Tab-separated table of C-alpha atoms in Angstrom:
chain	number	residue	atom	x	y	z
I	1	MET	CA	0.046	0.024	0.068
I	2	LEU	CA	2.891	2.434	0.704
I	3	ARG	CA	4.166	1.591	-2.813
I	4	GLU	CA	0.844	2.583	-4.287
I	5	PHE	CA	0.552	5.730	-2.351
I	6	LEU	CA	4.006	6.869	-3.382
I	7	ALA	CA	3.638	5.842	-7.083
I	8	GLU	CA	0.427	8.029	-7.096
I	9	LEU	CA	1.954	10.895	-5.192
I	10	ASP	CA	5.068	10.792	-7.546
I	11	GLU	CA	2.887	10.926	-10.724
I	12	ILE	CA	0.651	13.852	-9.544
I	13	TYR	CA	3.040	15.800	-7.409
I	14	VAL	CA	6.521	15.173	-8.984
I	15	LYS	CA	6.061	14.385	-12.687
I	16	ASN	CA	2.906	16.719	-13.201
I	17	HIS	CA	4.218	19.496	-10.729
I	18	VAL	CA	0.857	19.992	-8.967
I	19	GLY	CA	0.994	21.366	-5.475
I	20	LEU	CA	1.267	18.984	-2.523
I	21	GLN	CA	-2.218	19.796	-1.161
I	22	GLU	CA	-3.751	19.793	-4.397
I	23	SER	CA	-2.180	16.403	-5.210
I	24	LEU	CA	-3.644	14.937	-2.049
I	25	LYS	CA	-7.053	16.272	-2.988
I	26	ILE	CA	-6.834	14.788	-6.406
I	27	MET	CA	-6.032	11.256	-4.740
I	28	CYS	CA	-8.872	11.751	-2.331
I	29	LYS	CA	-11.365	12.688	-5.280
I	30	HIS	CA	-10.483	9.405	-7.017
I	31	SER	CA	-12.671	7.412	-4.629
I	32	ASN	CA	-15.765	9.688	-4.956
I	33	GLY	CA	-19.125	7.832	-5.997
I	34	LYS	CA	-17.406	4.459	-6.090
I	35	LYS	CA	-16.075	3.579	-2.636
I	36	MET	CA	-17.948	0.277	-2.562
I	37	PHE	CA	-15.753	-1.036	-5.674
I	38	LEU	CA	-12.399	0.024	-4.377
I	39	SER	CA	-9.829	-2.441	-3.360
I	40	PHE	CA	-8.468	-2.541	0.089
I	41	SER	CA	-5.124	-0.909	-0.883
I	42	ARG	CA	-6.882	1.746	-2.841
I	43	LYS	CA	-9.162	2.637	-0.055
I	44	ASN	CA	-6.185	3.028	2.212
I	45	VAL	CA	-4.368	5.160	-0.087
I	46	ASN	CA	-7.444	7.466	-0.148
I	47	LYS	CA	-7.698	7.339	3.566
I	48	THR	CA	-3.918	8.192	3.843
I	49	ALA	CA	-4.194	11.185	1.302
I	50	GLU	CA	-7.218	12.419	3.241
I	51	ASN	CA	-5.644	12.071	6.692
I	52	ILE	CA	-2.544	13.905	5.597
I	53	LEU	CA	-4.521	16.599	3.859
I	54	LYS	CA	-6.631	17.124	6.900
I	55	SER	CA	-3.431	17.651	8.972
I	56	LEU	CA	-1.861	20.026	6.505
I	57	SER	CA	-5.261	22.048	6.613
I	58	CYS	CA	-5.270	22.289	10.283
I	59	GLY	CA	-1.653	23.877	10.056
I	60	ASP	CA	0.565	20.981	10.807
I	61	SER	CA	3.905	20.639	9.139
I	62	ILE	CA	4.457	18.193	6.295
I	63	THR	CA	6.678	15.953	8.450
I	64	ASP	CA	4.007	16.175	11.423
I	65	SER	CA	1.310	15.294	8.817
I	66	PHE	CA	3.065	12.200	7.760
I	67	ALA	CA	4.139	11.172	11.131
I	68	SER	CA	0.782	11.305	12.609
I	69	CYS	CA	-0.946	9.269	9.913
I	70	ASP	CA	-2.979	6.327	11.042
I	71	TYR	CA	-3.564	4.621	7.883
I	72	LEU	CA	0.018	3.795	6.569
I	73	ASN	CA	2.968	2.961	8.602
I	74	PHE	CA	5.519	5.563	7.733
I	75	ASP	CA	8.771	4.478	9.689
I	76	SER	CA	11.389	6.663	11.222
I	77	SER	CA	13.694	6.568	8.195
I	78	PHE	CA	10.810	7.551	5.976
I	79	ILE	CA	9.955	10.500	8.205
I	80	SER	CA	13.492	11.699	8.334
I	81	PHE	CA	13.491	11.971	4.476
I	82	ILE	CA	10.121	13.904	4.628
I	83	GLU	CA	11.834	16.192	7.134
I	84	LEU	CA	14.723	16.661	4.916
I	85	GLY	CA	12.552	17.518	2.015
I	86	GLU	CA	10.602	19.920	4.007
I	87	LYS	CA	13.678	21.853	5.428
I	88	THR	CA	15.536	21.947	2.071
I	89	GLY	CA	12.397	22.685	-0.090
I	90	ASP	CA	13.098	19.810	-2.354
I	91	LEU	CA	10.420	17.562	-1.306
I	92	ARG	CA	9.766	16.328	-4.893
I	93	ARG	CA	13.067	14.842	-5.167
I	94	ILE	CA	12.708	13.006	-1.953
I	95	VAL	CA	9.356	11.645	-3.002
I	96	SER	CA	10.889	10.449	-6.012
I	97	TYR	CA	13.746	8.889	-4.186
I	98	LEU	CA	11.376	7.139	-1.715
I	99	LYS	CA	9.225	6.008	-4.727
I	100	ASN	CA	12.328	4.268	-6.265
I	101	LYS	CA	13.377	2.813	-3.059
I	102	TYR	CA	9.886	1.132	-2.310
I	103	ASP	CA	9.907	0.016	-6.024
I	104	ARG	CA	13.173	-1.741	-5.355
I	105	MET	CA	11.726	-3.466	-2.278
I	106	TYR	CA	8.829	-4.546	-4.197
I	107	GLU	CA	10.786	-6.022	-6.884
I	108	ASN	CA	12.790	-8.145	-4.316
I	109	LYS	CA	9.667	-9.397	-2.885
I	110	ARG	CA	8.292	-10.392	-6.211
I	111	ALA	CA	11.452	-12.278	-6.982
I	112	VAL	CA	11.185	-14.145	-3.656
I	113	ILE	CA	7.353	-15.116	-4.340
I	114	GLU	CA	8.433	-16.189	-7.880
I	115	ALA	CA	11.277	-18.290	-6.322
I	116	GLY	CA	8.692	-19.917	-4.046
I	117	ILE	CA	6.152	-20.911	-6.600
I	118	TYR	CA	8.341	-23.824	-7.810
I	119	PRO	CA	9.120	-25.571	-4.546
I	120	VAL	CA	5.290	-25.239	-3.532
I	121	PHE	CA	4.306	-26.912	-6.813
I	122	VAL	CA	6.984	-29.695	-6.258
I	123	ILE	CA	5.858	-30.292	-2.720
I	124	PHE	CA	2.120	-30.308	-3.820
I	125	LEU	CA	3.075	-32.866	-6.623
I	126	ALA	CA	5.081	-35.222	-4.527
I	127	VAL	CA	2.485	-35.425	-1.772
I	128	ALA	CA	-0.298	-36.119	-4.362
I	129	LEU	CA	1.956	-38.774	-5.900
I	130	SER	CA	2.370	-40.225	-2.362
I	131	ILE	CA	-1.189	-40.530	-1.651
I	132	PHE	CA	-1.962	-41.958	-5.102
I	133	LEU	CA	0.632	-44.722	-4.557
I	134	MET	CA	-0.851	-45.419	-1.078
I	135	GLN	CA	-4.295	-45.860	-2.359
I	136	TYR	CA	-3.466	-47.623	-5.456
I	137	LEU	CA	-1.119	-50.086	-3.934
I	138	LYS	CA	-3.027	-50.499	-0.810
I	139	MET	CA	0.245	-50.009	1.311
I	140	ASP	CA	0.585	-50.410	4.969
I	141	ASN	CA	3.802	-48.680	5.597
I	142	LEU	CA	2.062	-45.247	6.256
I	143	MET	CA	4.581	-44.002	8.576
I	144	THR	CA	7.495	-44.461	6.260
I	145	ILE	CA	5.888	-42.451	3.563
I	146	LEU	CA	4.924	-39.737	6.044
I	147	LYS	CA	8.490	-39.607	6.976
I	148	LEU	CA	9.618	-39.157	3.438
I	149	ILE	CA	6.887	-36.423	2.997
I	150	PHE	CA	8.187	-34.580	5.960
I	151	GLY	CA	11.735	-34.948	4.855
I	152	LEU	CA	10.862	-33.502	1.564
I	153	ILE	CA	9.166	-30.469	3.150
I	154	PHE	CA	11.949	-29.827	5.495
I	155	CYS	CA	14.639	-30.124	2.678
I	156	SER	CA	12.497	-27.727	0.354
I	157	ILE	CA	12.062	-25.140	3.167
I	158	ALA	CA	15.733	-25.233	3.990
I	159	ALA	CA	16.629	-24.845	0.416
I	160	PHE	CA	14.108	-22.052	-0.038
I	161	PHE	CA	15.363	-20.216	3.009
I	162	ALA	CA	18.845	-20.334	1.466
I	163	ILE	CA	17.552	-19.061	-1.821
I	164	TYR	CA	15.414	-16.303	0.145
I	165	CYS	CA	18.565	-15.151	2.086
I	166	GLY	CA	20.295	-14.412	-1.284
I	167	LEU	CA	17.098	-12.663	-2.727
I	168	LYS	CA	15.894	-10.557	0.096
I	169	ASN	CA	16.271	-6.749	0.239
I	170	ASP	CA	19.931	-5.691	1.226
I	171	ASN	CA	19.531	-2.970	3.954
I	172	LEU	CA	23.179	-2.139	3.856
I	173	TYR	CA	22.916	-1.194	0.303
I	174	GLU	CA	19.746	0.986	0.926
I	175	ALA	CA	21.702	2.532	3.970
I	176	PHE	CA	24.692	3.690	1.929
I	177	PHE	CA	22.503	4.752	-0.960
I	178	ALA	CA	20.576	6.926	1.496
I	179	MET	CA	23.629	8.358	2.952
I	180	ASP	CA	24.794	9.342	-0.430
I	181	PHE	CA	21.563	10.892	-1.203
I	182	MET	CA	21.449	12.885	2.089
I	183	VAL	CA	24.883	14.150	1.869
I	184	LYS	CA	24.592	15.425	-1.638
I	185	SER	CA	21.342	17.122	-0.617
I	186	GLY	CA	23.341	19.299	1.742
I	187	ASN	CA	22.929	17.238	5.047
I	188	SER	CA	25.737	16.535	7.442
I	189	VAL	CA	27.359	13.038	7.515
I	190	PHE	CA	25.945	12.800	11.075
I	191	LYS	CA	22.449	13.153	9.961
I	192	ALA	CA	23.093	10.861	7.076
I	193	ILE	CA	24.581	8.334	9.635
I	194	GLU	CA	21.425	8.448	11.803
I	195	VAL	CA	19.158	7.537	8.842
I	196	ALA	CA	21.401	4.797	7.658
I	197	GLU	CA	21.265	3.448	11.191
I	198	GLN	CA	17.391	3.516	11.050
I	199	ILE	CA	17.313	1.747	7.861
I	200	VAL	CA	19.378	-1.261	8.866
I	201	GLY	CA	17.941	-1.347	12.348
I	202	VAL	CA	19.364	0.278	15.553
I	203	HIS	CA	19.982	-2.928	17.337
I	204	THR	CA	21.427	-4.853	14.493
I	205	LYS	CA	25.285	-5.576	13.813
I	206	TYR	CA	25.512	-2.805	11.160
I	207	GLY	CA	23.246	-0.518	13.240
I	208	ARG	CA	25.776	-0.599	15.934
I	209	LEU	CA	28.607	-0.077	13.476
I	210	PHE	CA	26.954	3.068	12.105
I	211	PHE	CA	26.323	4.299	15.575
I	212	ASN	CA	30.217	3.792	16.587
I	213	ALA	CA	31.058	5.495	13.280
I	214	LYS	CA	28.987	8.573	14.169
I	215	LYS	CA	30.776	8.590	17.655
I	216	ASN	CA	34.207	8.142	16.230
I	217	LEU	CA	33.553	11.125	13.743
I	218	GLU	CA	32.453	13.178	16.448
I	219	MET	CA	35.702	12.447	18.414
I	220	GLY	CA	37.702	13.794	15.229
I	221	LEU	CA	38.676	10.337	13.736
I	222	ASN	CA	38.931	10.147	9.960
I	223	TYR	CA	36.473	7.934	7.724
I	224	GLU	CA	38.859	5.105	7.597
I	225	LYS	CA	39.013	4.641	11.306
I	226	SER	CA	35.464	5.663	11.982
I	227	PHE	CA	33.640	3.288	9.564
I	228	ALA	CA	34.804	-0.277	10.800
I	229	PHE	CA	32.922	-2.127	8.122
I	230	GLY	CA	35.660	-4.577	7.374
I	231	ASP	CA	38.526	-4.817	4.727
I	232	LYS	CA	36.196	-4.888	1.762
I	233	TYR	CA	35.152	-1.246	2.303
I	234	ALA	CA	38.233	0.146	3.945
I	235	TYR	CA	39.902	1.058	0.668
I	236	PHE	CA	36.955	3.204	-0.129
I	237	PHE	CA	37.141	5.089	3.200
I	238	TYR	CA	40.917	5.412	2.706
I	239	LEU	CA	40.496	6.979	-0.730
I	240	ALA	CA	37.836	9.407	0.739
I	241	ASP	CA	40.256	10.507	3.516
I	242	ASN	CA	43.179	11.045	1.054
I	243	SER	CA	41.735	12.267	-2.224
I	244	GLY	CA	38.949	14.600	-1.060
I	245	GLY	CA	36.295	12.308	-2.261
I	246	LYS	CA	34.082	12.170	0.872
I	247	ASN	CA	31.047	13.208	-0.998
I	248	ARG	CA	31.330	10.239	-3.407
I	249	VAL	CA	32.588	7.365	-1.039
I	250	PHE	CA	28.841	6.407	-0.003
I	251	LYS	CA	27.842	6.100	-3.687
I	252	LEU	CA	30.946	3.850	-4.513
I	253	ILE	CA	30.164	1.468	-1.670
I	254	ALA	CA	26.559	1.330	-2.502
I	255	ASP	CA	27.583	0.535	-6.122
I	256	LYS	CA	29.870	-2.205	-5.048
I	257	ILE	CA	27.201	-3.815	-2.923
I	258	GLN	CA	24.615	-3.441	-5.674
I	259	ARG	CA	26.914	-5.267	-8.157
I	260	LYS	CA	27.515	-8.104	-5.601
I	261	ASN	CA	23.798	-8.377	-4.808
I	262	GLN	CA	22.931	-8.773	-8.472
I	263	ILE	CA	25.512	-11.546	-8.941
I	264	LYS	CA	24.152	-13.323	-6.016
I	265	LYS	CA	20.568	-12.944	-6.974
I	266	LYS	CA	21.281	-14.108	-10.466
I	267	ILE	CA	23.016	-17.315	-8.998
I	268	CYS	CA	20.116	-17.829	-6.492
I	269	MET	CA	17.563	-17.737	-9.253
I	270	SER	CA	19.412	-20.099	-11.499
I	271	MET	CA	19.683	-22.669	-8.644
I	272	VAL	CA	15.976	-22.759	-7.929
I	273	GLU	CA	15.039	-25.344	-10.611
I	274	PRO	CA	18.194	-27.707	-10.423
I	275	CYS	CA	18.000	-27.585	-6.655
I	276	PHE	CA	14.485	-28.663	-6.380
I	277	LEU	CA	14.792	-31.156	-9.180
I	278	MET	CA	17.479	-32.820	-7.135
I	279	ILE	CA	15.365	-32.886	-4.013
I	280	THR	CA	12.374	-34.194	-5.782
I	281	GLY	CA	14.367	-36.899	-7.457
I	282	ILE	CA	15.731	-38.227	-4.263
I	283	PHE	CA	12.270	-38.186	-2.901
I	284	ILE	CA	10.680	-40.135	-5.860
I	285	LEU	CA	13.771	-42.512	-5.698
I	286	ALA	CA	13.162	-43.148	-2.008
I	287	LEU	CA	9.448	-43.433	-2.624
I	288	ILE	CA	9.886	-46.097	-5.318
I	289	LEU	CA	12.242	-47.971	-3.108
I	290	THR	CA	9.711	-48.007	-0.271
I	291	CYS	CA	6.693	-49.038	-2.425
I	292	PHE	CA	8.269	-51.533	-4.657
I	293	LEU	CA	11.204	-52.937	-2.722
I	294	PRO	CA	9.737	-53.292	0.811
I	295	GLY	CA	12.263	-55.692	1.840
I	296	ILE	CA	15.383	-53.892	0.547
I	297	ASN	CA	16.297	-52.890	4.208
I	298	ASN	CA	16.075	-56.389	5.318
I	299	PHE	CA	18.139	-57.858	2.535
I	300	GLU	CA	21.205	-59.781	3.684
I	301	PHE	CA	23.962	-60.919	1.600
I	302	GLY	CA	24.991	-64.463	1.852
I	303	ILE	CA	28.443	-65.491	2.660
Protein backbone atom coordinates (compact mmCIF):
# COMPACT_ATOMS: atom_id res chain seq x y z
CA MET A 1 0.00 0.00 0.00
CA LEU A 2 2.86 2.38 0.74
CA ARG A 3 4.27 1.68 -2.70
CA GLU A 4 0.90 2.48 -4.32
CA PHE A 5 0.61 5.71 -2.33
CA LEU A 6 4.11 6.84 -3.34
CA ALA A 7 3.58 5.85 -6.99
CA GLU A 8 0.44 7.99 -7.19
CA LEU A 9 1.99 10.90 -5.29
CA ASP A 10 5.07 10.73 -7.54
CA GLU A 11 2.90 10.77 -10.68
CA ILE A 12 0.78 13.77 -9.62
CA TYR A 13 3.07 15.79 -7.34
CA VAL A 14 6.49 15.15 -8.92
CA LYS A 15 5.94 14.44 -12.61
CA ASN A 16 2.95 16.75 -13.17
CA HIS A 17 4.26 19.48 -10.80
CA VAL A 18 0.94 19.85 -8.96
CA GLY A 19 1.08 21.35 -5.45
CA LEU A 20 1.21 18.93 -2.52
CA GLN A 21 -2.22 19.73 -1.07
CA GLU A 22 -3.80 19.78 -4.52
CA SER A 23 -2.16 16.42 -5.27
CA LEU A 24 -3.63 14.94 -2.09
CA LYS A 25 -7.06 16.33 -3.02
CA ILE A 26 -6.85 14.63 -6.41
CA MET A 27 -5.91 11.36 -4.72
CA CYS A 28 -8.91 11.70 -2.38
CA LYS A 29 -11.36 12.55 -5.18
CA HIS A 30 -10.43 9.36 -7.00
CA SER A 31 -12.72 7.52 -4.58
CA ASN A 32 -15.80 9.73 -4.96
CA GLY A 33 -18.94 7.88 -6.02
CA LYS A 34 -17.43 4.40 -6.11
CA LYS A 35 -16.12 3.60 -2.64
CA MET A 36 -17.90 0.23 -2.58
CA PHE A 37 -15.88 -0.98 -5.56
CA LEU A 38 -12.43 0.09 -4.40
CA SER A 39 -9.77 -2.43 -3.45
CA PHE A 40 -8.48 -2.57 0.12
CA SER A 41 -5.14 -0.98 -0.86
CA ARG A 42 -6.89 1.74 -2.88
CA LYS A 43 -9.13 2.62 0.08
CA ASN A 44 -6.10 2.93 2.34
CA VAL A 45 -4.33 5.16 -0.19
CA ASN A 46 -7.40 7.42 -0.22
CA LYS A 47 -7.67 7.43 3.57
CA THR A 48 -3.96 8.22 3.88
CA ALA A 49 -4.27 11.14 1.47
CA GLU A 50 -7.35 12.41 3.35
CA ASN A 51 -5.60 12.10 6.71
CA ILE A 52 -2.44 13.94 5.60
CA LEU A 53 -4.50 16.62 3.82
CA LYS A 54 -6.60 17.17 6.95
CA SER A 55 -3.47 17.63 9.08
CA LEU A 56 -1.98 20.07 6.58
CA SER A 57 -5.26 22.03 6.50
CA CYS A 58 -5.11 22.31 10.30
CA GLY A 59 -1.71 23.97 10.05
CA ASP A 60 0.53 21.00 10.84
CA SER A 61 3.89 20.73 9.14
CA ILE A 62 4.42 18.25 6.30
CA THR A 63 6.62 16.10 8.54
CA ASP A 64 4.07 16.03 11.39
CA SER A 65 1.24 15.31 8.93
CA PHE A 66 3.00 12.20 7.64
CA ALA A 67 4.18 11.12 11.11
CA SER A 68 0.68 11.30 12.60
CA CYS A 69 -0.98 9.36 9.78
CA ASP A 70 -2.98 6.37 11.08
CA TYR A 71 -3.53 4.44 7.87
CA LEU A 72 -0.03 3.74 6.60
CA ASN A 73 3.02 2.97 8.68
CA PHE A 74 5.63 5.58 7.80
CA ASP A 75 8.76 4.40 9.59
CA SER A 76 11.37 6.65 11.17
CA SER A 77 13.69 6.66 8.15
CA PHE A 78 10.77 7.62 5.88
CA ILE A 79 9.86 10.51 8.19
CA SER A 80 13.52 11.61 8.27
CA PHE A 81 13.49 11.95 4.50
CA ILE A 82 10.21 13.87 4.53
CA GLU A 83 11.71 16.19 7.15
CA LEU A 84 14.76 16.66 4.94
CA GLY A 85 12.57 17.55 1.96
CA GLU A 86 10.55 20.01 4.00
CA LYS A 87 13.65 21.76 5.37
CA THR A 88 15.47 21.96 2.03
CA GLY A 89 12.38 22.77 -0.04
CA ASP A 90 13.17 19.83 -2.31
CA LEU A 91 10.30 17.52 -1.33
CA ARG A 92 9.66 16.42 -4.91
CA ARG A 93 13.15 14.94 -5.16
CA ILE A 94 12.61 13.18 -1.82
CA VAL A 95 9.28 11.69 -2.93
CA SER A 96 10.90 10.46 -6.14
CA TYR A 97 13.75 8.87 -4.16
CA LEU A 98 11.35 7.15 -1.74
CA LYS A 99 9.19 5.90 -4.61
CA ASN A 100 12.24 4.32 -6.29
CA LYS A 101 13.34 2.80 -2.98
CA TYR A 102 10.01 1.08 -2.38
CA ASP A 103 9.92 -0.04 -6.01
CA ARG A 104 13.21 -1.84 -5.40
CA MET A 105 11.81 -3.44 -2.27
CA TYR A 106 8.74 -4.58 -4.20
CA GLU A 107 10.85 -6.12 -6.96
CA ASN A 108 12.82 -8.06 -4.35
CA LYS A 109 9.60 -9.37 -2.78
CA ARG A 110 8.29 -10.38 -6.19
CA ALA A 111 11.51 -12.27 -6.93
CA VAL A 112 11.13 -14.17 -3.64
CA ILE A 113 7.50 -15.05 -4.43
CA GLU A 114 8.43 -16.21 -7.93
CA ALA A 115 11.21 -18.34 -6.49
CA GLY A 116 8.73 -19.90 -4.05
CA ILE A 117 6.20 -20.99 -6.69
CA TYR A 118 8.34 -23.87 -7.95
CA PRO A 119 9.02 -25.51 -4.54
CA VAL A 120 5.35 -25.24 -3.57
CA PHE A 121 4.38 -26.98 -6.82
CA VAL A 122 7.03 -29.66 -6.26
CA ILE A 123 5.84 -30.39 -2.72
CA PHE A 124 2.19 -30.52 -3.82
CA LEU A 125 3.00 -32.89 -6.69
CA ALA A 126 5.12 -35.16 -4.49
CA VAL A 127 2.47 -35.38 -1.77
CA ALA A 128 -0.23 -36.08 -4.36
CA LEU A 129 1.93 -38.85 -5.86
CA SER A 130 2.46 -40.37 -2.42
CA ILE A 131 -1.26 -40.40 -1.67
CA PHE A 132 -2.00 -41.96 -5.06
CA LEU A 133 0.54 -44.73 -4.58
CA MET A 134 -0.73 -45.46 -1.08
CA GLN A 135 -4.30 -45.79 -2.35
CA TYR A 136 -3.43 -47.67 -5.55
CA LEU A 137 -1.04 -50.15 -3.98
CA LYS A 138 -2.97 -50.39 -0.69
CA MET A 139 0.24 -49.97 1.26
CA ASP A 140 0.54 -50.43 5.01
CA ASN A 141 3.82 -48.58 5.63
CA LEU A 142 2.13 -45.23 6.20
CA MET A 143 4.71 -44.00 8.70
CA THR A 144 7.59 -44.55 6.29
CA ILE A 145 5.90 -42.51 3.55
CA LEU A 146 4.97 -39.77 6.02
CA LYS A 147 8.62 -39.57 7.06
CA LEU A 148 9.58 -39.19 3.39
CA ILE A 149 7.00 -36.43 2.90
CA PHE A 150 8.17 -34.56 6.02
CA GLY A 151 11.77 -35.00 4.85
CA LEU A 152 10.83 -33.52 1.46
CA ILE A 153 9.08 -30.57 3.09
CA PHE A 154 12.00 -29.94 5.46
CA CYS A 155 14.61 -30.06 2.66
CA SER A 156 12.45 -27.81 0.45
CA ILE A 157 12.01 -25.23 3.22
CA ALA A 158 15.74 -25.29 4.00
CA ALA A 159 16.64 -24.85 0.32
CA PHE A 160 14.08 -22.08 -0.14
CA PHE A 161 15.34 -20.27 2.97
CA ALA A 162 18.89 -20.34 1.56
CA ILE A 163 17.61 -18.91 -1.73
CA TYR A 164 15.51 -16.32 0.13
CA CYS A 165 18.60 -15.09 1.99
CA GLY A 166 20.22 -14.40 -1.38
CA LEU A 167 17.16 -12.62 -2.80
CA LYS A 168 15.93 -10.53 0.13
CA ASN A 169 16.36 -6.78 0.20
CA ASP A 170 19.85 -5.67 1.26
CA ASN A 171 19.45 -2.97 3.91
CA LEU A 172 23.17 -2.17 3.86
CA TYR A 173 22.91 -1.12 0.21
CA GLU A 174 19.85 1.00 1.01
CA ALA A 175 21.69 2.57 3.96
CA PHE A 176 24.75 3.67 1.96
CA PHE A 177 22.57 4.75 -0.97
CA ALA A 178 20.50 6.88 1.43
CA MET A 179 23.66 8.36 2.96
CA ASP A 180 24.90 9.37 -0.48
CA PHE A 181 21.53 10.94 -1.26
CA MET A 182 21.42 12.90 2.00
CA VAL A 183 25.02 14.14 1.87
CA LYS A 184 24.59 15.32 -1.71
CA SER A 185 21.35 17.03 -0.65
CA GLY A 186 23.32 19.22 1.75
CA ASN A 187 22.91 17.27 4.99
CA SER A 188 25.72 16.60 7.39
CA VAL A 189 27.28 13.16 7.46
CA PHE A 190 26.04 12.81 11.05
CA LYS A 191 22.41 13.16 9.96
CA ALA A 192 23.06 10.75 7.09
CA ILE A 193 24.47 8.18 9.53
CA GLU A 194 21.38 8.49 11.76
CA VAL A 195 19.13 7.69 8.79
CA ALA A 196 21.36 4.77 7.75
CA GLU A 197 21.19 3.46 11.31
CA GLN A 198 17.40 3.51 11.15
CA ILE A 199 17.35 1.70 7.81
CA VAL A 200 19.50 -1.24 8.92
CA GLY A 201 18.00 -1.32 12.42
CA VAL A 202 19.41 0.30 15.53
CA HIS A 203 20.05 -2.98 17.34
CA THR A 204 21.51 -4.89 14.40
CA LYS A 205 25.21 -5.49 13.73
CA TYR A 206 25.37 -2.78 11.07
CA GLY A 207 23.25 -0.45 13.21
CA ARG A 208 25.89 -0.63 15.94
CA LEU A 209 28.64 -0.05 13.37
CA PHE A 210 26.93 3.10 12.12
CA PHE A 211 26.39 4.27 15.70
CA ASN A 212 30.08 3.77 16.48
CA ALA A 213 31.06 5.51 13.24
CA LYS A 214 29.11 8.60 14.27
CA LYS A 215 30.76 8.63 17.70
CA ASN A 216 34.23 8.24 16.15
CA LEU A 217 33.63 11.07 13.68
CA GLU A 218 32.44 13.31 16.49
CA MET A 219 35.74 12.54 18.27
CA GLY A 220 37.64 13.76 15.20
CA LEU A 221 38.71 10.43 13.70
CA ASN A 222 38.92 10.07 9.94
CA TYR A 223 36.56 8.01 7.78
CA GLU A 224 38.83 4.97 7.58
CA LYS A 225 39.08 4.63 11.36
CA SER A 226 35.45 5.61 12.01
CA PHE A 227 33.69 3.24 9.61
CA ALA A 228 34.83 -0.19 10.79
CA PHE A 229 32.95 -2.18 8.14
CA GLY A 230 35.77 -4.59 7.34
CA ASP A 231 38.55 -4.77 4.79
CA LYS A 232 36.27 -4.93 1.74
CA TYR A 233 35.16 -1.31 2.32
CA ALA A 234 38.24 0.07 4.09
CA TYR A 235 39.91 1.04 0.80
CA PHE A 236 36.98 3.28 -0.16
CA PHE A 237 37.18 5.15 3.14
CA TYR A 238 40.97 5.40 2.74
CA LEU A 239 40.46 7.04 -0.66
CA ALA A 240 37.84 9.38 0.79
CA ASP A 241 40.30 10.57 3.45
CA ASN A 242 43.25 11.01 1.11
CA SER A 243 41.73 12.12 -2.19
CA GLY A 244 39.03 14.54 -1.06
CA GLY A 245 36.23 12.27 -2.26
CA LYS A 246 34.16 12.16 0.90
CA ASN A 247 31.00 13.17 -0.96
CA ARG A 248 31.34 10.21 -3.33
CA VAL A 249 32.45 7.43 -0.99
CA PHE A 250 28.96 6.28 0.00
CA LYS A 251 27.85 6.04 -3.63
CA LEU A 252 30.93 3.98 -4.49
CA ILE A 253 30.22 1.56 -1.64
CA ALA A 254 26.53 1.34 -2.56
CA ASP A 255 27.48 0.54 -6.17
CA LYS A 256 29.87 -2.19 -5.01
CA ILE A 257 27.20 -3.77 -2.81
CA GLN A 258 24.64 -3.57 -5.62
CA ARG A 259 26.95 -5.31 -8.11
CA LYS A 260 27.59 -8.09 -5.59
CA ASN A 261 23.87 -8.42 -4.88
CA GLN A 262 22.99 -8.64 -8.57
CA ILE A 263 25.47 -11.50 -9.05
CA LYS A 264 24.16 -13.25 -5.92
CA LYS A 265 20.53 -12.90 -7.04
CA LYS A 266 21.32 -14.20 -10.51
CA ILE A 267 23.01 -17.27 -9.01
CA CYS A 268 20.12 -17.86 -6.58
CA MET A 269 17.49 -17.66 -9.31
CA SER A 270 19.47 -20.03 -11.54
CA MET A 271 19.74 -22.53 -8.66
CA VAL A 272 16.00 -22.77 -7.92
CA GLU A 273 15.09 -25.32 -10.59
CA PRO A 274 18.11 -27.67 -10.35
CA CYS A 275 18.04 -27.59 -6.55
CA PHE A 276 14.41 -28.62 -6.29
CA LEU A 277 14.71 -31.09 -9.15
CA MET A 278 17.44 -32.82 -7.17
CA ILE A 279 15.34 -32.82 -3.97
CA THR A 280 12.33 -34.17 -5.88
CA GLY A 281 14.45 -36.82 -7.59
CA ILE A 282 15.79 -38.10 -4.27
CA PHE A 283 12.26 -38.16 -2.84
CA ILE A 284 10.83 -40.09 -5.80
CA LEU A 285 13.71 -42.57 -5.69
CA ALA A 286 13.14 -43.16 -1.98
CA LEU A 287 9.40 -43.47 -2.58
CA ILE A 288 9.89 -46.06 -5.33
CA LEU A 289 12.24 -48.08 -3.15
CA THR A 290 9.72 -47.94 -0.32
CA CYS A 291 6.76 -48.92 -2.50
CA PHE A 292 8.23 -51.57 -4.76
CA LEU A 293 11.13 -52.95 -2.72
CA PRO A 294 9.71 -53.17 0.80
CA GLY A 295 12.25 -55.76 1.83
CA ILE A 296 15.33 -53.89 0.68
CA ASN A 297 16.25 -52.86 4.21
CA ASN A 298 16.08 -56.47 5.37
CA PHE A 299 18.14 -57.84 2.51
CA GLU A 300 21.20 -59.81 3.63
CA PHE A 301 24.04 -60.91 1.46
CA GLY A 302 24.95 -64.58 1.78
CA ILE A 303 28.49 -65.49 2.59
